[in-house]
Coordinates of C-alpha atoms and ligand atoms in Angstrom, one line a residue:
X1 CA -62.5 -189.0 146.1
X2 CA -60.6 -187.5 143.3
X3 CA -61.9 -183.9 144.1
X4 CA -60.0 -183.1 147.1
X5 CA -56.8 -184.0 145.5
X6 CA -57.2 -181.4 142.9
X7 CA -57.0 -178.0 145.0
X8 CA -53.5 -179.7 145.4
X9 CA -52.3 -180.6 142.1
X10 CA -54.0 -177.0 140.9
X11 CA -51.4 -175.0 143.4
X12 CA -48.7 -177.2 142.2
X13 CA -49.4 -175.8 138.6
X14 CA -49.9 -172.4 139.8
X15 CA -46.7 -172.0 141.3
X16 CA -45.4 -173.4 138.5
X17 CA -47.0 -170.8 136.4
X18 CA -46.2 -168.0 138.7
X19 CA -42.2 -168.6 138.8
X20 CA -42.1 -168.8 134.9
X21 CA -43.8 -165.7 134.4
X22 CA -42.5 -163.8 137.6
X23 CA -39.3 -164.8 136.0
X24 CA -39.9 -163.6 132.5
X25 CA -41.2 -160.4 133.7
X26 CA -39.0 -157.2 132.2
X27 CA -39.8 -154.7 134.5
X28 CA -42.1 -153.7 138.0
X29 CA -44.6 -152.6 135.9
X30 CA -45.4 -156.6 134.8
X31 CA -44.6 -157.3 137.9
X32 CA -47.9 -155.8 139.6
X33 CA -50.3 -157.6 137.1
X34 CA -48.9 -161.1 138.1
X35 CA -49.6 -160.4 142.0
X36 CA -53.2 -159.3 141.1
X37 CA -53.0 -162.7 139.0
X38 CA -51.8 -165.4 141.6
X39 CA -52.4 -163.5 144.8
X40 CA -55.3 -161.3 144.0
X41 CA -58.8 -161.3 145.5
X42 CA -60.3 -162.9 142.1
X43 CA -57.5 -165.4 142.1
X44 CA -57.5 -168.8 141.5
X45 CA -55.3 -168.9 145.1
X46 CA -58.3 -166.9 146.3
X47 CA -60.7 -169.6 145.3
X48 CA -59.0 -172.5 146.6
X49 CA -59.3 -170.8 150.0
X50 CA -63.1 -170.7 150.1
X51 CA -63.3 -174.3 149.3
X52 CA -61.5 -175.1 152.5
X53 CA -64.1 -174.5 154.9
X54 CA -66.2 -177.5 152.4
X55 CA -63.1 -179.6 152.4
X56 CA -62.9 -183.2 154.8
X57 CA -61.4 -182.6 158.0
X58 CA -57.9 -184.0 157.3
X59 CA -57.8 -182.3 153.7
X60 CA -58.4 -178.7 155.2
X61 CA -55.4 -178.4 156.9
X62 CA -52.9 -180.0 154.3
X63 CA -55.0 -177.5 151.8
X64 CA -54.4 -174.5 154.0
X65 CA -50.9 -175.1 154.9
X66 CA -50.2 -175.5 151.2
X67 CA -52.0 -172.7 149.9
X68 CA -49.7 -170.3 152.5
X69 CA -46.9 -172.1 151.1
X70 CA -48.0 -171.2 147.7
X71 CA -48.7 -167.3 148.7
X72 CA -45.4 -167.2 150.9
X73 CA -43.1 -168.5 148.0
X74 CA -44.8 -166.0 145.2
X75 CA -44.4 -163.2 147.4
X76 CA -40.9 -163.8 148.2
X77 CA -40.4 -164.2 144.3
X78 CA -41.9 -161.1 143.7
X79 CA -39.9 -159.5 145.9
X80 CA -36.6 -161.3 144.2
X81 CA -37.5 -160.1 140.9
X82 CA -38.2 -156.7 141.8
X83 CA -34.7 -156.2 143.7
X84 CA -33.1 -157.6 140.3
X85 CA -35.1 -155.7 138.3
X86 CA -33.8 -152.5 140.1
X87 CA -30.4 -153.2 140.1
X88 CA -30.6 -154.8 136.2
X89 CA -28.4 -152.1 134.2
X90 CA -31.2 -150.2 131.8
X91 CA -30.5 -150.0 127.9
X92 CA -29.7 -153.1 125.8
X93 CA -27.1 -155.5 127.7
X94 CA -23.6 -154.9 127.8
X95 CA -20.4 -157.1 126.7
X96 CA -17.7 -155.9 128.3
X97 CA -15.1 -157.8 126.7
X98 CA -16.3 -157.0 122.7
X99 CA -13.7 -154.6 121.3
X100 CA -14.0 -151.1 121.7
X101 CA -15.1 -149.1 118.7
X102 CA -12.4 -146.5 117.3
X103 CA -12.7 -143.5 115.4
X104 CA -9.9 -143.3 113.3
X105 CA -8.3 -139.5 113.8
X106 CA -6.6 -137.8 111.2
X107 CA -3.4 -136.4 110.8
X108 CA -1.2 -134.2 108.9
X109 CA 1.3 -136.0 106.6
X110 CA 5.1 -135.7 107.7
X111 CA 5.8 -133.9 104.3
X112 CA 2.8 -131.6 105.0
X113 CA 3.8 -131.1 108.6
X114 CA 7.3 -130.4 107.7
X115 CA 6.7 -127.9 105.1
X116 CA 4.7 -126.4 107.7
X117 CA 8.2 -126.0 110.1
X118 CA 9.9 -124.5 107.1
X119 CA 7.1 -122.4 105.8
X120 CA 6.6 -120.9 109.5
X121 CA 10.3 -119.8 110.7
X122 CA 11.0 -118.3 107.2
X123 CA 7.6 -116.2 106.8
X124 CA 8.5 -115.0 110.9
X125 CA 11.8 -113.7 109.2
X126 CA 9.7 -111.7 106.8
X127 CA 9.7 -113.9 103.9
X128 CA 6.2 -114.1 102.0
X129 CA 5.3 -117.6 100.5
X130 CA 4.8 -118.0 96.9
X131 CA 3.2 -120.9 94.6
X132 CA 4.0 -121.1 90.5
X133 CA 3.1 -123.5 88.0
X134 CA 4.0 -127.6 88.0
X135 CA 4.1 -127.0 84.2
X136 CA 6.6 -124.7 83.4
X137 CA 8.5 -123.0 80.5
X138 CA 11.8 -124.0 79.7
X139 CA 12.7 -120.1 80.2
X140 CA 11.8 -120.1 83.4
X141 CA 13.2 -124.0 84.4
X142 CA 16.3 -123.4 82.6
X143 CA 17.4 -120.4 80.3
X144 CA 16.4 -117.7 82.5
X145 CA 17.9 -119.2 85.4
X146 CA 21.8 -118.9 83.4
X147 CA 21.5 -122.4 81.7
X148 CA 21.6 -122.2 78.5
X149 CA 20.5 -124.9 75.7
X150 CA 23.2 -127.2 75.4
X151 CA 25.1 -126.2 78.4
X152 CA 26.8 -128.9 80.4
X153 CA 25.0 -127.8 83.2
X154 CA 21.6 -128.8 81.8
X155 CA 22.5 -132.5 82.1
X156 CA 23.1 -132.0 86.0
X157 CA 18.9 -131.9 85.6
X158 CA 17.2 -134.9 84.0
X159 CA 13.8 -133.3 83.3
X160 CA 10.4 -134.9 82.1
X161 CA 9.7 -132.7 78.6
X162 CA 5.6 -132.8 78.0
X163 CA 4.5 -133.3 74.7
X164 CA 1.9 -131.1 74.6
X165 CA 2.9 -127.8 71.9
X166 CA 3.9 -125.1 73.6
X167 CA 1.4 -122.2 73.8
X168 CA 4.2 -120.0 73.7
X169 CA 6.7 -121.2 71.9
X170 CA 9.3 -117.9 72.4
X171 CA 9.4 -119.3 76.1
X172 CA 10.4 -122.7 74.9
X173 CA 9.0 -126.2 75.5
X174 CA 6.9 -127.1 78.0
X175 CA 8.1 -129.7 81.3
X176 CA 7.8 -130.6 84.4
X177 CA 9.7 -128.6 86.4
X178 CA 13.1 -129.8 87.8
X179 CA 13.2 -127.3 91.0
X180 CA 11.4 -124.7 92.5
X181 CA 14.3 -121.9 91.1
X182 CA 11.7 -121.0 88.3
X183 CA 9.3 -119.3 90.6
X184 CA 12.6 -117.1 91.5
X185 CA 12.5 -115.7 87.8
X186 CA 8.4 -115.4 87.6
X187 CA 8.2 -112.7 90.5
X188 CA 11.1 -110.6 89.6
X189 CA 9.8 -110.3 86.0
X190 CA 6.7 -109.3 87.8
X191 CA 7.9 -107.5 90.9
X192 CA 10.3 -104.9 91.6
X193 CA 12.8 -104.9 94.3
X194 CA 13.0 -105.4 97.4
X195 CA 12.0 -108.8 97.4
X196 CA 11.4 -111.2 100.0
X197 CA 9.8 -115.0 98.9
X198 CA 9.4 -118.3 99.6
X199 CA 8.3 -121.2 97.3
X200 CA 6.9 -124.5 98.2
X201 CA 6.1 -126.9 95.6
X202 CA 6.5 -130.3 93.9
X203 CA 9.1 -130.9 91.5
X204 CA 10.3 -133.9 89.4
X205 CA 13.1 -135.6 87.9
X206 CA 13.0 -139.1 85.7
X207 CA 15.5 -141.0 88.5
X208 CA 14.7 -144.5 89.0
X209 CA 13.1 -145.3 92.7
X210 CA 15.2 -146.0 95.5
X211 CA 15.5 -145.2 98.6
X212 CA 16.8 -142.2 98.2
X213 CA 15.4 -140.9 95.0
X214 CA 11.4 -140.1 93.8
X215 CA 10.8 -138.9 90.4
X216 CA 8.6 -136.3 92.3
X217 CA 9.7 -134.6 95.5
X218 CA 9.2 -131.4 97.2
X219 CA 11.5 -128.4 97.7
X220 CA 11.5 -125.2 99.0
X221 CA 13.1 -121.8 97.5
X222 CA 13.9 -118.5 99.1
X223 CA 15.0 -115.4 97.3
X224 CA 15.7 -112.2 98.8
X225 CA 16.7 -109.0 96.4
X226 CA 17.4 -105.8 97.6
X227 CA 20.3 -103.0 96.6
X228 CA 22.4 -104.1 99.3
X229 CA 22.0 -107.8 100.2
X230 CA 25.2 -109.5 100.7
X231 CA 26.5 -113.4 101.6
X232 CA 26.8 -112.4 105.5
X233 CA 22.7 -111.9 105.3
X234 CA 22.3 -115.3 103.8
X235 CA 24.4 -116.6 106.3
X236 CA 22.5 -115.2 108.8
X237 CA 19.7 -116.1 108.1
X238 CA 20.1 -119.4 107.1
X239 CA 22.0 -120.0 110.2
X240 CA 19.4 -119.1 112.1
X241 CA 16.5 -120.9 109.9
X242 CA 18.8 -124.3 110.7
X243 CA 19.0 -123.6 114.4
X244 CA 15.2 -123.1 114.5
X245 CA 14.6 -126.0 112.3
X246 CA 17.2 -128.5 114.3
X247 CA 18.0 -127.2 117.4
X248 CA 19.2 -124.1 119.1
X249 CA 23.2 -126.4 119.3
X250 CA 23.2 -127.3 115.2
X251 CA 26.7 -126.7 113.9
X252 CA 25.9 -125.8 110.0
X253 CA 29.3 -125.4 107.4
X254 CA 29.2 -123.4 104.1
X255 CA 30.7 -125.6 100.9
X256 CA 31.8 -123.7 98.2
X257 CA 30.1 -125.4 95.0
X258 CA 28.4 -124.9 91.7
X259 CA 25.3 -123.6 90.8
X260 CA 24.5 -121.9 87.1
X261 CA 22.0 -119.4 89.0
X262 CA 24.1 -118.3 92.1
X263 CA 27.6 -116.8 91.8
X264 CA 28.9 -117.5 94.5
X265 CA 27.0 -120.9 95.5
X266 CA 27.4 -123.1 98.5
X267 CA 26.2 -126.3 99.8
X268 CA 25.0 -125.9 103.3
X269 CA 25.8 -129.1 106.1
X270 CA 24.6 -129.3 109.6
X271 CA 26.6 -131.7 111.6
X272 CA 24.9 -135.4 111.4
X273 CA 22.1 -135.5 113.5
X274 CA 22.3 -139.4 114.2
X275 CA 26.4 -139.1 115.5
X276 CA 27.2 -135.0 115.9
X277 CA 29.7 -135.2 113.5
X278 CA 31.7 -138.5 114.7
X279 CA 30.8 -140.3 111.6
X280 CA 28.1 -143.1 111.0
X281 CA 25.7 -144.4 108.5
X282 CA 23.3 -142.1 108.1
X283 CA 26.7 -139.5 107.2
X284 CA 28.1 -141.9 104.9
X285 CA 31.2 -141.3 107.9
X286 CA 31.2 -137.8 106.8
X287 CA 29.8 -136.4 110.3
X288 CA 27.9 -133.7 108.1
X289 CA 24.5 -133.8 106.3
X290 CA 23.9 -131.6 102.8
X291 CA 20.5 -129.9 103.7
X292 CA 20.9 -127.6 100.8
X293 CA 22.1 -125.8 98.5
X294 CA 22.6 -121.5 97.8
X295 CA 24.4 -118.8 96.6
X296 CA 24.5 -115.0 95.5
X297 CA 21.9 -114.6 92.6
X298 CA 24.1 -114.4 89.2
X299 CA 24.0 -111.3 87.2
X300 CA 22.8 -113.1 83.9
X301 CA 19.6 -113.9 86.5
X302 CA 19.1 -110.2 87.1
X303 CA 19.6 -109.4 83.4
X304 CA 17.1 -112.1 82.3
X305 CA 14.2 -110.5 84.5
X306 CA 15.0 -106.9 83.4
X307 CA 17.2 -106.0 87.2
X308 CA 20.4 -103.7 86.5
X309 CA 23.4 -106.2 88.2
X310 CA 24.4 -103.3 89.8
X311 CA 22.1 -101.7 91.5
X312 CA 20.8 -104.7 93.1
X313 CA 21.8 -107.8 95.5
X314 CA 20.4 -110.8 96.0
X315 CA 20.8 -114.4 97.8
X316 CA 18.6 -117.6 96.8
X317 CA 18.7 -120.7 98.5
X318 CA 16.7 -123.9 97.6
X319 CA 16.3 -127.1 100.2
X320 CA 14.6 -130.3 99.4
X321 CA 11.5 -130.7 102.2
X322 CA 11.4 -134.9 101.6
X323 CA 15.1 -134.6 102.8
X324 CA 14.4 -132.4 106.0
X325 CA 11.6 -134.8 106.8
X326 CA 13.7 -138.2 106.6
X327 CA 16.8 -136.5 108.9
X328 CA 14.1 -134.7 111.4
X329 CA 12.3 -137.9 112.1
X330 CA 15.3 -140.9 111.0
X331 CA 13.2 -141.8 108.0
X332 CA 15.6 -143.8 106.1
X333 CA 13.5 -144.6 103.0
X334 CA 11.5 -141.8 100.5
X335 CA 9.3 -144.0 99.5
X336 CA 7.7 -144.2 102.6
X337 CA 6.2 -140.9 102.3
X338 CA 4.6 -142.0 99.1
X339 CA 2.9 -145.3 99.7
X340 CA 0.5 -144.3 102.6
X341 CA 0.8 -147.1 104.6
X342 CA -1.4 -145.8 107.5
X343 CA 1.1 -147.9 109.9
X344 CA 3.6 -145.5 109.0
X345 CA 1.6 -142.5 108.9
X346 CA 0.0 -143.1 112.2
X347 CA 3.8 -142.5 113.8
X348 CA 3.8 -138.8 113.1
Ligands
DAH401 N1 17.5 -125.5 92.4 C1 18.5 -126.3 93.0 C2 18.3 -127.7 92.9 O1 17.2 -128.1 92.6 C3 18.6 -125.9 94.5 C4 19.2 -124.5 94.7 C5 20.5 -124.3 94.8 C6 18.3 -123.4 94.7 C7 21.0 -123.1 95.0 C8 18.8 -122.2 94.9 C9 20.2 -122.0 95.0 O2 18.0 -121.1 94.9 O3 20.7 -120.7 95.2 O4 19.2 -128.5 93.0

């Protein structure tokens, strides 16, 4: 009497079966094969049926009522799994809540960008820009420019000397340069007048860090040379490069001053850009900034590059860009610039 049980027990395993694998299934395509499977004409479901009409009386029914049972609940799984299946999003799963993944974007360095502002209003007022050589004659760094060996003035720049012999020793030892003036002398020994140039370019001096001091910085020179250039031009136009460079309301003030290159020389101010000219920190209470410094060029300049002092007139101005970049963007330490802490960086 154990047969008739066994239809039983066998559909109890099938469905068994059937929800594991309907379950597992990835797509409708393994769907279809598992309804041919447990539901098909060559089914075991199929087989159990034509063994009803041999069963005992009582057993048919029970048989027959379970084997619906078993057909109704695949179906309805098959049906389940295909509505999930539909609506399952396609391509590998998706965590929403890992991190997103960045692509760092590049930037321009403040010093880069700045020399860019500076670079861009003076070559729209005509000025053409001009590179010379880190390693420089002292003729062009010093004795060219009216200071002369021994000269007090020499000590106002500390200079790295390199050690290397000079190549040509009639121009003096070789250095680093000190300031961007020496480009000044290479185009007018090369050039005739009139004369128009800017020079950007890395310079260095042996000062001990701090926040206000880098024993290499950038600067920026402008020259202009014609036979009638006079101190109201460079006053124009610097006037105007400030008001560009700071805004259209920059108050800027002239200081007479000492250069061995410029005759007159001035040091330019712009009122403070952190108080207006009240007084503060960033000021030292002064209520004006230095930006930078120029002058008439000096006849002993003219005479050095083979110009005739009288025939022509020039102004030269020279600013330093690390400076510009600190006041523009309330930067109050250099060495920032120089460490490339991409937390900083990533603020311009
Ligand atoms: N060369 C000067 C310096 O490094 C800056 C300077 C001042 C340049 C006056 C000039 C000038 O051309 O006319 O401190």
């Amino acid at each position: 009497m154990s047969e008739p049980a066994a239809p039983l027990q066998e559909l109890e395993q099938l469905l068994a079966d059937a929800t594991g694998a309907i379950a597992q299934a990835q797509s409708a395509g393994q769907l279809e094969p598992l309804r041919v499977k447990f539901l098909g004409r060559k089914s075991r479901l199929a087989e159990i049926m034509k063994l009803i009409p041999r069963a005992s009386p009582e057993e048919r029914g029970e048989i027959g009522k379970r084997a619906n049972q078993f057909k109704a609940a695949v179906e309805s799984q098959l049906r389940e799994r295909t509505v999930a299946l539909a609506q399952r999003p396609t391509g590998p799963g998706i965590d929403v809540t890992l991190p997103g993944i960045t692509t760092p974007q590049g930037r321009l360095h403040p010093i880069t960008s700045t020399l860019g502002s500076i670079l861009g209003l003076l070559t729209a007022m005509g000025f053409e820009t001009i590179e010379g050589p880190e390693l420089e004659y002292e003729r062009y760094n010093f004795d060219a420019l009216n200071i002369p060996r021994d000269h007090p003035s020499r000590e106002s720049f500390d200079t790295f000397f390199v050690d290397t012999p000079s190549p040509e020793p009639k121009k003096g030892r070789l250095l680093l340069r000190s300031h961007t003036s020496p480009v000044q002398v290479r185009v007018m020994e090369q050039r005739k007048p009139p004369l128009r140039i800017v020079v950007p370019g890395k310079v260095y001096r042996p000062d001990p860090l701090d926040p206000s001091h880098s024993f290499m910085f950038h600067q920026v020179e402008g020259l202009m040379v014609d036979d009638r250039t006079s101190f109201a031009d460079l006053k124009g136009v610097l006037d105007e490069f400030l008001r560009a460079l700071f805004g259209a309301n920059t108050k800027t003030r002239f200081r007479p001053h000492f250069f061995p290159f410029t005759e007159p020389s001035a040091e330019v101010d712009i009122a403070c850009t952190s108080c207006s000219g009240v007084g503060c920190s960033t000021c030292g209470r002064k209520g004006w900034l230095e930006i930078m410094g120029c002058g008439m060029v000096h006849p002993n300049v003219f005479r050095a590059v083979g110009y005739d002092p009288e025939r022509v007139q020039g102004f030269a101005f020279g600013m330093g860009v690390e400076r510009i970049a600190m006041l523009k963007h309330g930067v109050t330490d250099i060495r920032l610039f120089f460490e490339n802490d991409l937390r900083f960086l990533g603020q311009f």
